Coordinates of C-alpha atoms in Angstrom, one line a residue:
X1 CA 95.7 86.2 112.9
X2 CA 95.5 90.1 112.7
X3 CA 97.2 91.2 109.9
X4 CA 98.0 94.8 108.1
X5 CA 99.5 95.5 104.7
X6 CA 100.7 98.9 103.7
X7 CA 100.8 99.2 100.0
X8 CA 97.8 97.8 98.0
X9 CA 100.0 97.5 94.6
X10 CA 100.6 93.7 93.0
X11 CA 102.4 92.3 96.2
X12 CA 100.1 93.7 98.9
X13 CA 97.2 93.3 97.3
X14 CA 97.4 89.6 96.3
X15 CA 99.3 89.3 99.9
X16 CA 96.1 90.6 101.3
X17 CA 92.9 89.1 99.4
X18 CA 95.1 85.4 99.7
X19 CA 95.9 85.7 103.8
X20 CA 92.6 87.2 104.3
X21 CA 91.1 83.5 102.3
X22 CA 92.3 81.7 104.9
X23 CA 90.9 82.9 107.7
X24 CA 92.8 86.1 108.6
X25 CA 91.6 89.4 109.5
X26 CA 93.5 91.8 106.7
X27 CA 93.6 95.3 107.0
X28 CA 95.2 96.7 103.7
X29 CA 96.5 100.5 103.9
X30 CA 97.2 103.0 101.3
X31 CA 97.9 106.4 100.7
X32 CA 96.2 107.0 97.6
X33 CA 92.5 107.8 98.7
X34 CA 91.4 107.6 95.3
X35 CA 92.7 104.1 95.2
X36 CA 91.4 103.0 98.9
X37 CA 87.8 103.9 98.0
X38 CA 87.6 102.1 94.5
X39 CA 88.9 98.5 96.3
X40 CA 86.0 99.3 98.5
X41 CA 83.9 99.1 95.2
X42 CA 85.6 96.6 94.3
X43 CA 87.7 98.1 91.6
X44 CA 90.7 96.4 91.3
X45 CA 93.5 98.2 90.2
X46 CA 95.3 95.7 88.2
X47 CA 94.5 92.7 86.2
X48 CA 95.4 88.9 87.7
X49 CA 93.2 85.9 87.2
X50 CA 91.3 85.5 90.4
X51 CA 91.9 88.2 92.2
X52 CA 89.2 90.3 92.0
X53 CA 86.6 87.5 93.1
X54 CA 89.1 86.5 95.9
X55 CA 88.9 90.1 96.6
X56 CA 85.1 90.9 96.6
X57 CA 83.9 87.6 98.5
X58 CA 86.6 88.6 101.7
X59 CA 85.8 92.1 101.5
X60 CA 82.3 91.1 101.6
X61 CA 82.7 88.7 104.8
X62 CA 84.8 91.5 106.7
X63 CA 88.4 90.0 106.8
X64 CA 88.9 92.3 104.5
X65 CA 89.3 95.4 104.8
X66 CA 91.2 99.1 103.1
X67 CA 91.8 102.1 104.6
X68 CA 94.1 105.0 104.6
X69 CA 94.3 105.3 108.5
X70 CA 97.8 103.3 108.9
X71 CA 97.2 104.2 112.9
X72 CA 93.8 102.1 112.4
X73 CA 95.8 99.5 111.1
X74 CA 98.3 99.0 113.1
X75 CA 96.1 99.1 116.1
X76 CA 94.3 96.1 114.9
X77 CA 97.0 94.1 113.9
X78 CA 100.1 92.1 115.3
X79 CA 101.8 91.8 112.2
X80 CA 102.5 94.3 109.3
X81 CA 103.4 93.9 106.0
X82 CA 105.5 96.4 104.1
X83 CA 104.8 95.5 100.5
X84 CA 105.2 99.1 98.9
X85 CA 107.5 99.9 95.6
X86 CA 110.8 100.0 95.1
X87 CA 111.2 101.7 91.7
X88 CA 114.3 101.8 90.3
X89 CA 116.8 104.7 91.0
X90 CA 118.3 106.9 88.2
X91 CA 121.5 105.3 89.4
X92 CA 119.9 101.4 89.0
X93 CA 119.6 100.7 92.6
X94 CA 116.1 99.9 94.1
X95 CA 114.6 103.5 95.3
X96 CA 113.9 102.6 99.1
X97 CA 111.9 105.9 99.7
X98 CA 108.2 104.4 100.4
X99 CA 110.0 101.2 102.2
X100 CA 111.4 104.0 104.7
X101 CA 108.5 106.5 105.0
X102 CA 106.3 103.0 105.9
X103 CA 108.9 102.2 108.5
X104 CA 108.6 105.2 109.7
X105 CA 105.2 105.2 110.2
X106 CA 105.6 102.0 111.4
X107 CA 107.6 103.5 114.2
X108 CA 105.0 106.5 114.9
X109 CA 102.3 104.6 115.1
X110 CA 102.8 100.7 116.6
X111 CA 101.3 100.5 120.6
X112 CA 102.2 96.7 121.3
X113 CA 104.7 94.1 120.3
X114 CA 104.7 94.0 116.2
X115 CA 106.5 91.9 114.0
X116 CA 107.0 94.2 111.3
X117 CA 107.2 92.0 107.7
X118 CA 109.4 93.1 105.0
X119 CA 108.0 91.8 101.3
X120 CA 108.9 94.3 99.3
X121 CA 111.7 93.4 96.9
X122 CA 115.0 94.9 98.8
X123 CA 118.5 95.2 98.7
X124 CA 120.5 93.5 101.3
X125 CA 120.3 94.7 104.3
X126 CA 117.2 97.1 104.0
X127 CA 116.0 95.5 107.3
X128 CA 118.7 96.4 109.2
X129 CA 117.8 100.6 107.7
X130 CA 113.5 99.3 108.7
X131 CA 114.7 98.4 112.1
X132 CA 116.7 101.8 112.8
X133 CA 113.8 104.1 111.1
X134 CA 111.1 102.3 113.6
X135 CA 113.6 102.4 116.5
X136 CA 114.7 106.1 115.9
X137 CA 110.4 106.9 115.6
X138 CA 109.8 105.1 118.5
X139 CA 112.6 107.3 120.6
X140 CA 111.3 110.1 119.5
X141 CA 107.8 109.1 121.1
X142 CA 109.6 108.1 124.2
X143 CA 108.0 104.9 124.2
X144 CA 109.5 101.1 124.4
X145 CA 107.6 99.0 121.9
X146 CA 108.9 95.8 121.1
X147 CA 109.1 94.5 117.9
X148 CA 111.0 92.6 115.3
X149 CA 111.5 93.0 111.8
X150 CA 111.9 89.5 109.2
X151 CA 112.0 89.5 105.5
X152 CA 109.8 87.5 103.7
X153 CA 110.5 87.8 99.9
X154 CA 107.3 87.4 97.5
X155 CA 108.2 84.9 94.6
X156 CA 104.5 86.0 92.3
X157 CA 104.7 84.9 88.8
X158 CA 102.2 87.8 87.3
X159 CA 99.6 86.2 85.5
X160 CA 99.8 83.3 88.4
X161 CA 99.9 84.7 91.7
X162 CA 96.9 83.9 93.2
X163 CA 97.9 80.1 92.6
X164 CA 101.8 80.8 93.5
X165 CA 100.8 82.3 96.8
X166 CA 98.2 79.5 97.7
X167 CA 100.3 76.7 96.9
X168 CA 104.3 78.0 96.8
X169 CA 106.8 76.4 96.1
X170 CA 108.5 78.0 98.7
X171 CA 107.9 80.0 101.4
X172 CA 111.9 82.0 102.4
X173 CA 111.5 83.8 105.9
X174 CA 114.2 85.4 107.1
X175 CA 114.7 86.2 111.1
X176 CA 117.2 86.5 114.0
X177 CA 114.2 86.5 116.7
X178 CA 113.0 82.8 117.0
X179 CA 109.8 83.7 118.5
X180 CA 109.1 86.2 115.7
X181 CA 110.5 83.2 113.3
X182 CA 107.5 80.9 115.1
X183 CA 104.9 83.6 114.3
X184 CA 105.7 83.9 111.2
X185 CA 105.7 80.0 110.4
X186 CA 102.5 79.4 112.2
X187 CA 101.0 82.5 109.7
X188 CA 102.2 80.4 106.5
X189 CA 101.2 76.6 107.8
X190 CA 97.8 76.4 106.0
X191 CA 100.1 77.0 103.0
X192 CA 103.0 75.4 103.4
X193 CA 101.7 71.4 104.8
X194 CA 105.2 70.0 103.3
X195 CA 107.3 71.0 106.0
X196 CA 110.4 71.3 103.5
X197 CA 108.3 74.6 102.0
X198 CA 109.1 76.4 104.6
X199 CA 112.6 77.7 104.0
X200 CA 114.2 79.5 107.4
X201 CA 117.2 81.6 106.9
X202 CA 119.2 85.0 108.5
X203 CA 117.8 88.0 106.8
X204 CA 120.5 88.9 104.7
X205 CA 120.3 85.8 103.2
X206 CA 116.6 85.7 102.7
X207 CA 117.1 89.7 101.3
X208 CA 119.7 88.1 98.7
X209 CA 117.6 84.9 97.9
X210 CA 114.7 87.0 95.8
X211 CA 117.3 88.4 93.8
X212 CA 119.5 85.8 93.1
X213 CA 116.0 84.0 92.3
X214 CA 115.1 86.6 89.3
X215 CA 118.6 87.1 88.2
X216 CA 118.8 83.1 87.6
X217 CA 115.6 83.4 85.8
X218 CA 116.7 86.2 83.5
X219 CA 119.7 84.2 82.4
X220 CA 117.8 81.6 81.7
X221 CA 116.3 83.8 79.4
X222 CA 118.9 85.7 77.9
X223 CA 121.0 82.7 77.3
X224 CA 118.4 80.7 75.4
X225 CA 118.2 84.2 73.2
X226 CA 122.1 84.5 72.8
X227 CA 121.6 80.6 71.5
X228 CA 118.6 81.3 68.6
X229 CA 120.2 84.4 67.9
X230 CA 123.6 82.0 67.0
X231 CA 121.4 79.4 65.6
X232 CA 119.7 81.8 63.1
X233 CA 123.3 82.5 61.8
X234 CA 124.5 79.1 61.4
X235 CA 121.1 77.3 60.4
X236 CA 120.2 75.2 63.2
X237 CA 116.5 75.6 64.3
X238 CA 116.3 77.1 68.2
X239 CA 112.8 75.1 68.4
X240 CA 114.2 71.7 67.9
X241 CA 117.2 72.7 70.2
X242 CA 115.3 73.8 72.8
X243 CA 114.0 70.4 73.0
X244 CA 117.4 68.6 73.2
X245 CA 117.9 71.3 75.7
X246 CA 115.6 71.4 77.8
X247 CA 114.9 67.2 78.3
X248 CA 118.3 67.4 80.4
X249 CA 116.7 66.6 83.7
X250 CA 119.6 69.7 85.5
X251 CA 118.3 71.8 82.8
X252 CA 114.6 72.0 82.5
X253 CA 112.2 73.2 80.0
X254 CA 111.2 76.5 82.4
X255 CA 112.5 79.7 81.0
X256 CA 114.1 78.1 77.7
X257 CA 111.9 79.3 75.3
X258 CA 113.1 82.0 72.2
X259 CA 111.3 85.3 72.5
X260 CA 112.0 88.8 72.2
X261 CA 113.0 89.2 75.8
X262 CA 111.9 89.8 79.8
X263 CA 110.2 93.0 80.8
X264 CA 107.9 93.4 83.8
X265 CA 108.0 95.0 87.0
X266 CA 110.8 92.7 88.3
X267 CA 113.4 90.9 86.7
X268 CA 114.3 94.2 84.9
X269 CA 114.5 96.0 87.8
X270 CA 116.3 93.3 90.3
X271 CA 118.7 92.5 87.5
X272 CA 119.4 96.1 87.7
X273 CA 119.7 96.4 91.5
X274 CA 121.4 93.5 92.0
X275 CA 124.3 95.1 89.8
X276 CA 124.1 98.3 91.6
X277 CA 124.6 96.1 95.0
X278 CA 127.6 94.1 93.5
X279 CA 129.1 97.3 92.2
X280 CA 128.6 98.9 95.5
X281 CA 130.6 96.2 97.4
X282 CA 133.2 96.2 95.1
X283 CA 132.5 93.3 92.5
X284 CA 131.9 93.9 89.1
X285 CA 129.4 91.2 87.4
X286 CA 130.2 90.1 84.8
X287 CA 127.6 88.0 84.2
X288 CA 124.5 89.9 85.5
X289 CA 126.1 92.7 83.3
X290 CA 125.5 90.4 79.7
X291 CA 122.3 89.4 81.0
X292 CA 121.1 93.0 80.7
X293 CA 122.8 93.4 77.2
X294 CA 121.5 90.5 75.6
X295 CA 118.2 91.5 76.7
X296 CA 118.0 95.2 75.6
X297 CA 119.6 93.8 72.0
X298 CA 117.0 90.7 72.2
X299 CA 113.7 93.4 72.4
X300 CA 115.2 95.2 68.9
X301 CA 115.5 91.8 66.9
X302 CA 111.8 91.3 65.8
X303 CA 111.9 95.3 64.8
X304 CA 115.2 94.4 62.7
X305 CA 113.3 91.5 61.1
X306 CA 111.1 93.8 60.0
X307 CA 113.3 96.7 58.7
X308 CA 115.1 93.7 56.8
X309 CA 112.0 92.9 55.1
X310 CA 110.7 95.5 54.2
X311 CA 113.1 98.6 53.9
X312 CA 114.1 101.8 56.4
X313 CA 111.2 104.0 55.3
X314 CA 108.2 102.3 57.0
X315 CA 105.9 105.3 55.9
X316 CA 103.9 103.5 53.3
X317 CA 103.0 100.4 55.4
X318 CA 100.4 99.6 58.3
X319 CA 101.9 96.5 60.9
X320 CA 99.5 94.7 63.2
X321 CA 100.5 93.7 66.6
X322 CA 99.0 91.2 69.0
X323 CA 100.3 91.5 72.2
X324 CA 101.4 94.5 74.1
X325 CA 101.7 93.1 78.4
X326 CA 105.1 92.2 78.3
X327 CA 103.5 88.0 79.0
X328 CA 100.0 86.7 78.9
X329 CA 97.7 87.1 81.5
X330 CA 98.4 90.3 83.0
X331 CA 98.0 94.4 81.8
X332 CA 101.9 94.6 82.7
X333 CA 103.3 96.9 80.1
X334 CA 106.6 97.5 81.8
X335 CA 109.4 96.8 79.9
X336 CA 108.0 95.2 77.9
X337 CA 108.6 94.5 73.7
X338 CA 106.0 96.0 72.5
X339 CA 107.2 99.0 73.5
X340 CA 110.3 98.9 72.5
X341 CA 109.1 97.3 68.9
X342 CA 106.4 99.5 68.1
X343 CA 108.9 102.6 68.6
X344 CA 111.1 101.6 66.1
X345 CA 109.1 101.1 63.9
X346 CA 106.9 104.1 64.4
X347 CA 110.3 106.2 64.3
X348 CA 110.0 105.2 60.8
X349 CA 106.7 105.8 59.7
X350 CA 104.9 102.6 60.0
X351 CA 101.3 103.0 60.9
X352 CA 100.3 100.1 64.1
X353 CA 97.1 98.7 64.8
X354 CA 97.6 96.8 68.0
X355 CA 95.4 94.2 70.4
X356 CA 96.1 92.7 73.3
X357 CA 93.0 91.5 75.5
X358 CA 94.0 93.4 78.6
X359 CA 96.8 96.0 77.7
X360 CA 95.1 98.1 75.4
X361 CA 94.4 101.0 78.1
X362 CA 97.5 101.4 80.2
X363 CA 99.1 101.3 77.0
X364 CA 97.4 103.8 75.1
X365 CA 97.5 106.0 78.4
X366 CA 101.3 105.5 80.1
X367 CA 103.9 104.0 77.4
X368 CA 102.5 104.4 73.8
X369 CA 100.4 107.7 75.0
X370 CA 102.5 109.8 72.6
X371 CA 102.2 107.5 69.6
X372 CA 99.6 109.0 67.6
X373 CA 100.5 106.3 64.9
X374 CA 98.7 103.3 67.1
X375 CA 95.5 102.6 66.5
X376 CA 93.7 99.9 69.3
X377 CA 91.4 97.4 68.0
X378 CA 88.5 95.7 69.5
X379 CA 89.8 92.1 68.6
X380 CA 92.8 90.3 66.9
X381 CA 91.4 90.0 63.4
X382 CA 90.0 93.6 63.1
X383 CA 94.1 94.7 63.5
X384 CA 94.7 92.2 60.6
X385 CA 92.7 94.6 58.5
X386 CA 94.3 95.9 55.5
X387 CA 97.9 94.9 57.9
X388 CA 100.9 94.8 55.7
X389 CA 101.9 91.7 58.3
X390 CA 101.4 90.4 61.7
X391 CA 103.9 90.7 64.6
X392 CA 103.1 88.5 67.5
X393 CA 104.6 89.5 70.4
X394 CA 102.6 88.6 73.5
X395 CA 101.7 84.5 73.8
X396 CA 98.1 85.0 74.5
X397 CA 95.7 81.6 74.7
X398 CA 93.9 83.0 71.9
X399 CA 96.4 83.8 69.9
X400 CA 98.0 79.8 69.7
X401 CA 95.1 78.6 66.9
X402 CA 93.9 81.4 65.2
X403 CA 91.9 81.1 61.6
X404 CA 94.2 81.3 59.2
X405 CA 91.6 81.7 56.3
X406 CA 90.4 84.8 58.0
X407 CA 94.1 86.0 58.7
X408 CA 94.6 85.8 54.8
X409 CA 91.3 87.4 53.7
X410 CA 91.8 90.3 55.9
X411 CA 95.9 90.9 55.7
X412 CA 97.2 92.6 52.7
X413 CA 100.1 90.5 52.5
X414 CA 100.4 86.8 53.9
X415 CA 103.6 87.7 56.7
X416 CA 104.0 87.1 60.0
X417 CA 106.8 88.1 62.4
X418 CA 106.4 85.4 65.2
X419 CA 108.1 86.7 68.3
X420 CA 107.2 84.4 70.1
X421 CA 107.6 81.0 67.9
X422 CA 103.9 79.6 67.8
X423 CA 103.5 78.6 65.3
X424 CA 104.2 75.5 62.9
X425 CA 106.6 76.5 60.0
X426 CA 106.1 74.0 57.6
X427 CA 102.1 74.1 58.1
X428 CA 102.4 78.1 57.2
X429 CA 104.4 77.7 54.4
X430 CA 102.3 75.4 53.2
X431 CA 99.4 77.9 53.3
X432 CA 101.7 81.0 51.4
X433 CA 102.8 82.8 54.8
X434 CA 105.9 84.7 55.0
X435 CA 106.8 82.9 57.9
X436 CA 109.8 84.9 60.4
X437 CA 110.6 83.3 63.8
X438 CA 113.2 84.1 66.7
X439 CA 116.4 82.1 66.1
X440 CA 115.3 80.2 63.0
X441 CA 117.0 80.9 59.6
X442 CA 114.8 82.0 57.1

């Protein structure tokens, strides 16, 4: 099939270099000439396992292709994706701007029948607004286009997309046009063999399915915090709990583990947005509320453990920090810990010398840029040098087994502030660590 994507961010790429692996003819639009010309390189913006050979080896056989002639690609295609941001508004909602100028676009520029895709993450009933824009565009012209807009919802686990998009557990297409519903089911086949993949659904439905999705996720997340952060005040070890927990067959192991809270580009903003929506149609949620609170409290707690340990004034002392991408494998930096962490304590005085094997840059250059206290190191034992301790906030591979002889020749003191629960208590203490975890006493 002939396919367009406007937006080459996370969704459209990966969107893009995956339908264009199977056989499809991709033409991926963006404004951003700057941008357009490096995929042709073969720069990829942003870091995800796989995706720049997926990238380069269908760029290279011509099924795919980037632009910034959205005409061009509409011409050639039958149907387009919208996978552009939605950043969220001062007000929480999702910021629908670039969803709307692409419709509009969309609108100016379509010459046949186009089944017009929506995949970025919208509020409900966004395709209803894409349907008007194009409609009102296409008066304008004077013209009588058909087309039909579904909604799609992307469910990428950053880090894991390539694998999510090629074998989903789900596919959730939303449509009132059967033969658009067709189209789009034939499009996802050679993904989606087990029929039962292939959800079908109205579009307000499939618009409210990806945030009900990440909101479920987050309070997964936030509840299992709310329980270490109880079981570190009564003595009970969240580890060992998590276990009991998660062996419950309703309950799962997925999202139960103790950290220092979500960040990212999309539970904190859906969470958000899906608030805003409730609010909007008179519900107050409760629960999507506390989600949000536990969270925000959850990214301080690793900070506090720190303060508790070693005093207010942090201007005498030097912290290392593995881990800045808010999870492993990706440079995702939004939202996440680190961030928050590493300002406290730099508010304090501490000195930080941080690694994290594909953060360091965007780091240095968007959220810590005005830290002039945080120095970047080349590895993980070079910021143990002359470290009062270790906080680990990110669960990188090669963080799981490190050398603890090394850790202790090069750290000034044997403590580590484990955000993330790694490691093996009893095996630490037996080797002098300071030992700190998330939601066991100490």
């Amino acid at each position: 099939m002939k396919i367009s994507i406007i937006g080459t961010g996370y969704v459209g790429l990966v969107t893009g270099a995956c339908m264009s692996q199977m056989g499809n003819t991709v033409i991926c639009v963006d404004v951003d000439e700057k941008k357009v010309e490096g995929l042709k390189q073969g720069k990829i913006p942003i870091y995800e396992p796989g995706l720049e050979t997926m990238v380069a080896e269908n760029f290279k056989l011509g099924t795919l292709r980037f632009t910034t002639d959205i005409k061009e690609a509409l011409d050639n295609s039958d149907i387009c994706c919208i996978a552009v941001g939605t950043p969220m508004g001062e007000d929480g909602s999702a910021d629908l701007q670039y969803v709307l100028q692409a419709a509009r676009d969309v609108g100016r520029y379509i010459s046949h029948y186009t089944i017009v895709v929506d995949k970025s993450t919208v509020p409900v009933g966004t395709a209803d607004r894409v349907r008007d824009v194009i409609q009102q565009e296409l008066n304008r012209r004077k013209v009588n286009i058909p087309f039909d807009v579904v909604s799609n919802p992307e469910f990428l686990k950053e880090g894991a997309a390539i694998e999510d998009f090629m074998r989903p557990d789900r596919v959730v297409v939303g449509a009132d046009n059967p033969k658009a519903l067709e189209k789009i089911k034939e499009l996802f086949a050679p993904f989606t063999r087990s029929h039962e993949r292939f959800i079908s659904m109205d579009i307000k439905s499939a618009e409210m399915t990806k945030y009900a999705a990440n909101a479920m996720l987050a309070t997964k997340i936030s509840f299992m915090n709310e329980i270490a952060n109880i079981c570190e005040r009564v003595g009970a070890d969240v580890n060992k709990v998590r276990v009991g927990l998660g062996s419950d067959s309703r309950i799962g192991y997925s999202f139960i583990y103790p950290g220092c809270g979500y960040g990212g580009s999309c539970f904190p903003k859906d969470v958000r947005a899906l608030e805003r929506l409730a609010l909007e149609n008179g519900y107050a949620p409760r629960m999507i509320r506390a989600v949000q609170e536990v969270n925000e409290s959850q990214k301080l707690v690793l900070a506090q453990k720190v303060i508790k340990r070693f005093g207010e004034d942090l201007g005498k002392y030097t912290f290392a920090v593995w881990g800045l991408s808010f999870k492993p494998e990706t440079d995702d930096t939004r939202e996440a810990s680190s961030i928050t962490v590493i300002g406290e304590l730099s508010r304090r005085g501490a000195r930080i010398k941080a690694y994290d094997p594909k953060a360091m840059q965007i780091a240095k250059n968007y959220y810590l840029k005005d830290y002039k206290n945080v120095e970047y190191t080349d590895s993980k034992y070079t910021a143990l040098t002359d470290a009062d301790a270790l906080l680990l906030i990110t669960e990188w591979k090669e963080f799981r087994s490190p050398d603890f002889d090394e850790m202790t020749k090069r750290l000034k003191k044997k403590i580590i502030f484990d955000g993330r629960n790694q490691y093996n208590k009893e095996k630490l203490s037996e080797l002098g660590f300071e030992y700190y975890q998330i939601g066991v006493g100490n």
